[in-house]
PDB file of C-alpha atoms in Angstrom:
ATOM      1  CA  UNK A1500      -8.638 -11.566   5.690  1.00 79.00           C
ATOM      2  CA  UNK A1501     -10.291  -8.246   5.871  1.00 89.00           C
ATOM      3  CA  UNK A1502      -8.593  -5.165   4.865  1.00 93.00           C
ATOM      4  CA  UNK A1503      -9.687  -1.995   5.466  1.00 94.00           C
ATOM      5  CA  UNK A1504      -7.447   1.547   4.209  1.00 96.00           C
ATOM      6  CA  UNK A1505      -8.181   4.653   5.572  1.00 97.00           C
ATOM      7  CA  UNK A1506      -6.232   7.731   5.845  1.00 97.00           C
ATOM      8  CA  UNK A1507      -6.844   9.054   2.011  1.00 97.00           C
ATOM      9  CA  UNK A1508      -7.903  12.799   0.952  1.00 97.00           C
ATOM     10  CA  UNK A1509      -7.697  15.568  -0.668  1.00 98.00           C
ATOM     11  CA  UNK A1510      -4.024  17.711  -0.306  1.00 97.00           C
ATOM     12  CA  UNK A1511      -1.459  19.765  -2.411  1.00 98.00           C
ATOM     13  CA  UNK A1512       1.747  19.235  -4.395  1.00 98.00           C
ATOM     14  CA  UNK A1513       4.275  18.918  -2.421  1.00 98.00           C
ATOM     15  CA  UNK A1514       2.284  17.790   0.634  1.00 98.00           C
ATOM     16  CA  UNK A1515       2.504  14.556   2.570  1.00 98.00           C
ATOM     17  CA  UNK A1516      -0.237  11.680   3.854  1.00 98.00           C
ATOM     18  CA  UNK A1517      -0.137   8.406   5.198  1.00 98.00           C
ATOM     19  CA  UNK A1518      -2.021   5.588   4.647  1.00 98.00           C
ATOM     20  CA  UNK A1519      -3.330   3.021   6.784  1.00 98.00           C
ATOM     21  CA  UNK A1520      -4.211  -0.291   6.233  1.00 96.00           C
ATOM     22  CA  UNK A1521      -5.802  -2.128   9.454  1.00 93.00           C
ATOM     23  CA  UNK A1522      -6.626  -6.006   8.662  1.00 87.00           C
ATOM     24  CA  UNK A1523      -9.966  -6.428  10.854  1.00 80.00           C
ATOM     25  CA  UNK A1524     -10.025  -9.861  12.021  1.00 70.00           C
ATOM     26  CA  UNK A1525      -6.539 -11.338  13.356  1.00 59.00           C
ATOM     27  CA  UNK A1526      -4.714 -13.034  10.802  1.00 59.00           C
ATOM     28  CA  UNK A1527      -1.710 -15.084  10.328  1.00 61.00           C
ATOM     29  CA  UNK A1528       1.307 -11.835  10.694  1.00 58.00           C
ATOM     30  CA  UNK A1529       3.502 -14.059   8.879  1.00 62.00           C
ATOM     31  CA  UNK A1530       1.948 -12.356   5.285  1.00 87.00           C
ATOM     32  CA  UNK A1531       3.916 -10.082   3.171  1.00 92.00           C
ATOM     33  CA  UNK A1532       1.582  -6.962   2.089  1.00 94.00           C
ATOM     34  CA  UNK A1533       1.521  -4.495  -0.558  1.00 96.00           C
ATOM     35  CA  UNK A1534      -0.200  -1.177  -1.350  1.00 98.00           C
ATOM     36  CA  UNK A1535      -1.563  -0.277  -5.311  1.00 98.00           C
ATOM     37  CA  UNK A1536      -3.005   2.400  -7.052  1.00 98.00           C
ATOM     38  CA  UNK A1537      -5.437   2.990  -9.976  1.00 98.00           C
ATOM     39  CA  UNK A1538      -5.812   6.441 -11.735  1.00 97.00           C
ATOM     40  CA  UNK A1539      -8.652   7.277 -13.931  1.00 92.00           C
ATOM     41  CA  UNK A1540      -8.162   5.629 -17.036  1.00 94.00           C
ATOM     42  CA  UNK A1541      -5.049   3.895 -15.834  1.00 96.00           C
ATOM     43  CA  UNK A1542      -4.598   0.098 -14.997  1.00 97.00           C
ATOM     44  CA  UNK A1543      -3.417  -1.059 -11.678  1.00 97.00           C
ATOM     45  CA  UNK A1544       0.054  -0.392 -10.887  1.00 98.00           C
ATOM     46  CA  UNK A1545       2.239  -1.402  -7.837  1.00 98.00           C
ATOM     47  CA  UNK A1546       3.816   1.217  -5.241  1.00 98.00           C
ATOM     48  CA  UNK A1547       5.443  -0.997  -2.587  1.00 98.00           C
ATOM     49  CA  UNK A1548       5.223  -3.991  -0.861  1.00 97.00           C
ATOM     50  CA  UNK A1549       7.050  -5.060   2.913  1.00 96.00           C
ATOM     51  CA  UNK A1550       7.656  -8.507   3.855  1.00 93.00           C
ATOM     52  CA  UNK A1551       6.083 -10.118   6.993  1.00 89.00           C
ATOM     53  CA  UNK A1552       8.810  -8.536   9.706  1.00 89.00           C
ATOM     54  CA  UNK A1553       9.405  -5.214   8.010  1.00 91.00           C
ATOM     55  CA  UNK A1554      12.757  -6.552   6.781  1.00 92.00           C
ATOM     56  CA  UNK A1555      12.556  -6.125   3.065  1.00 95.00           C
ATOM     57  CA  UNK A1556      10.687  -3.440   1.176  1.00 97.00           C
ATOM     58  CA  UNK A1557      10.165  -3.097  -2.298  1.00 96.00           C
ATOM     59  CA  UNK A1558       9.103   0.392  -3.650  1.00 98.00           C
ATOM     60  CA  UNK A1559       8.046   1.168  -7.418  1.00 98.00           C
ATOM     61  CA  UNK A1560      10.645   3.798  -9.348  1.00 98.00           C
ATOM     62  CA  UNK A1561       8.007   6.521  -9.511  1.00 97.00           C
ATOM     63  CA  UNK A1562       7.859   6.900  -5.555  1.00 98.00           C
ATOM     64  CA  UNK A1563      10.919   5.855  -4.657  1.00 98.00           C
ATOM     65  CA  UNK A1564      12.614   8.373  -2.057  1.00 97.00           C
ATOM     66  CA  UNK A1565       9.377  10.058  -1.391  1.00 98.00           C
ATOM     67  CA  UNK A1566       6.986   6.677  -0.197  1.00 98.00           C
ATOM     68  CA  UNK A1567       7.816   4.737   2.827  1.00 98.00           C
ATOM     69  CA  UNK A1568       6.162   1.192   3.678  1.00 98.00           C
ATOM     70  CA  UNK A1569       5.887  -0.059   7.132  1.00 97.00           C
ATOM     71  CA  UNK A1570       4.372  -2.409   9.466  1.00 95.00           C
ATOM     72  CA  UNK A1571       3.524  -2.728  12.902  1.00 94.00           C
ATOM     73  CA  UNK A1572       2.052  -6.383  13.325  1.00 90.00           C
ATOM     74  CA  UNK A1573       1.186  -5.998  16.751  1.00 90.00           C
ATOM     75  CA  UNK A1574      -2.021  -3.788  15.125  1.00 91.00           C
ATOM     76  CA  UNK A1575      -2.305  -5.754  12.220  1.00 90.00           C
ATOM     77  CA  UNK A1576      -1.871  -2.775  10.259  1.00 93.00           C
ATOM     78  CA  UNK A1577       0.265  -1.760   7.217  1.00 95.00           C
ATOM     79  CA  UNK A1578       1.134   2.017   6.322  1.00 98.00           C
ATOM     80  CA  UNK A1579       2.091   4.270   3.350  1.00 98.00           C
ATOM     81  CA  UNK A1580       3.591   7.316   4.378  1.00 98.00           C
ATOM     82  CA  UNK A1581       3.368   9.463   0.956  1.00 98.00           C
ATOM     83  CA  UNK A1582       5.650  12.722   1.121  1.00 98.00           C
ATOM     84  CA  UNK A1583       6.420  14.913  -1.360  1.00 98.00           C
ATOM     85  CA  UNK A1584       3.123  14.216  -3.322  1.00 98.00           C
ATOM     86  CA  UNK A1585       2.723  15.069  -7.134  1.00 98.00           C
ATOM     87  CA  UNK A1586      -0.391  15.312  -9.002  1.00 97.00           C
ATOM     88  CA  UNK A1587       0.515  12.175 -10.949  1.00 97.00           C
ATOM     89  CA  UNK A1588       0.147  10.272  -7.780  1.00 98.00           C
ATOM     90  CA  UNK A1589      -3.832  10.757  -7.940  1.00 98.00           C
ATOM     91  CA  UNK A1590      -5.594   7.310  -7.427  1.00 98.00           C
ATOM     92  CA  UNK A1591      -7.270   4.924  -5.199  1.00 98.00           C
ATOM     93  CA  UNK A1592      -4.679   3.423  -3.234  1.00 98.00           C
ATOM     94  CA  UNK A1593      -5.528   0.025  -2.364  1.00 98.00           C
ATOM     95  CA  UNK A1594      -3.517  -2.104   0.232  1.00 96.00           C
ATOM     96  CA  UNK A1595      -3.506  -6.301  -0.644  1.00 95.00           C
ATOM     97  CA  UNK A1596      -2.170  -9.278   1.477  1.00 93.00           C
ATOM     98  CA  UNK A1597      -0.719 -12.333  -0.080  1.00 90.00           C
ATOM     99  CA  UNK A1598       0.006 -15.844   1.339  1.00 84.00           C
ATOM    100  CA  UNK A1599       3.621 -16.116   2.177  1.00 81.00           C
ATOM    101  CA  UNK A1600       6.079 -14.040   2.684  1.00 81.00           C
ATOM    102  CA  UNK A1601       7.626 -13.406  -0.881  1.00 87.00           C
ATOM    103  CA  UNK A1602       7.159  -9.988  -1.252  1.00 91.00           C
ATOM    104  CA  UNK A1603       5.925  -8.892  -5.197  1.00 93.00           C
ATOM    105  CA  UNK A1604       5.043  -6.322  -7.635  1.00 95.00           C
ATOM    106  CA  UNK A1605       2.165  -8.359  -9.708  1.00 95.00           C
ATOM    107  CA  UNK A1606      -0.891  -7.250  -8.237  1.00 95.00           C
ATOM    108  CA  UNK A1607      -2.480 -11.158  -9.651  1.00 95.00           C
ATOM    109  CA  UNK A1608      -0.490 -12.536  -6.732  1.00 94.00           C
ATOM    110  CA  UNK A1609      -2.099 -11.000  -3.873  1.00 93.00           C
ATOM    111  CA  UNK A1610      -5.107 -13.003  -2.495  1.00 91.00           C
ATOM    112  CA  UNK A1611      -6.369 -10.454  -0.579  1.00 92.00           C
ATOM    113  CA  UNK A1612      -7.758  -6.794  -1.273  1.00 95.00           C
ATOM    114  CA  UNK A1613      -9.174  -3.737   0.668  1.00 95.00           C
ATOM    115  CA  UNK A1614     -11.853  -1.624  -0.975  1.00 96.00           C
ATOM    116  CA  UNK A1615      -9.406   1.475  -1.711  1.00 97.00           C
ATOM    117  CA  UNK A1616      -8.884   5.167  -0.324  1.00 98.00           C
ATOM    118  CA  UNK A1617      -9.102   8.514  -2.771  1.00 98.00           C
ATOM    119  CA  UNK A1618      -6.177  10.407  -2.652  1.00 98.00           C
ATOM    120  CA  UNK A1619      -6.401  13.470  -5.028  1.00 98.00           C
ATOM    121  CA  UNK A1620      -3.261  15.580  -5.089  1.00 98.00           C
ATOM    122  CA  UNK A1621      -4.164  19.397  -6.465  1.00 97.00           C
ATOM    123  CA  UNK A1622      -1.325  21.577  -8.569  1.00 94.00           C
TER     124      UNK A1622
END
């Protein structure tokens, strides 16, 4: 499985961006999927994950209310739709696929990892 995010950049407090995450070669939809971030300095941390049909989401307490996770499997793609963005949520924002459909926070159970999109949020 190849993932591929896209969709990062630079914007301002209070602004909003979404995230894409396109999985290049057809894979099995049945997968749940998760998007991470990593500041400078920072380790890892989780932000939300979705489970194969969209059903269940699972969001981190720091973007709760302000980050939505969706899916449309009929593009193989995942999204993050960030609104209401804070300078604290500066990071790479990586998107990860896991086999199953237990959706999780720990980043060690995702098999699969895309290469990460900037998103810088300015004061």
């Amino acid at each position: 499985v190849e993932l591929v995010e896209s969709g990062g950049g630079l914007v301002q407090a209070g602004d909003s961006l979404r995230l894409s995450c396109a999985a290049l070669r057809r894979t099995d939809t049945t997968r749940a999927m998760g998007w991470f971030r990593q500041a400078p300095g920072k380790e890892r941390e989780f932000v939300a994950a979705i489970s194969w049909n969209g059903g269940i989401k699972y969001y981190a307490d720091p973007v709760k209310g302000r980050f939505i996770i969706s899916r449309d499997n009929a593009k193989n793609t995942v999204y993050l739709q960030m609104s209401s963005l804070k300078p604290d949520d500066t990071a790479v924002y990586y998107c990860a696929a896991r086999s199953g459909n237990i959706i999780t926070g720990r980043g060690d159970e995702y098999d699969y990892w895309g290469q990460g999109t900037q998103v810088t949020v300015s004061s």
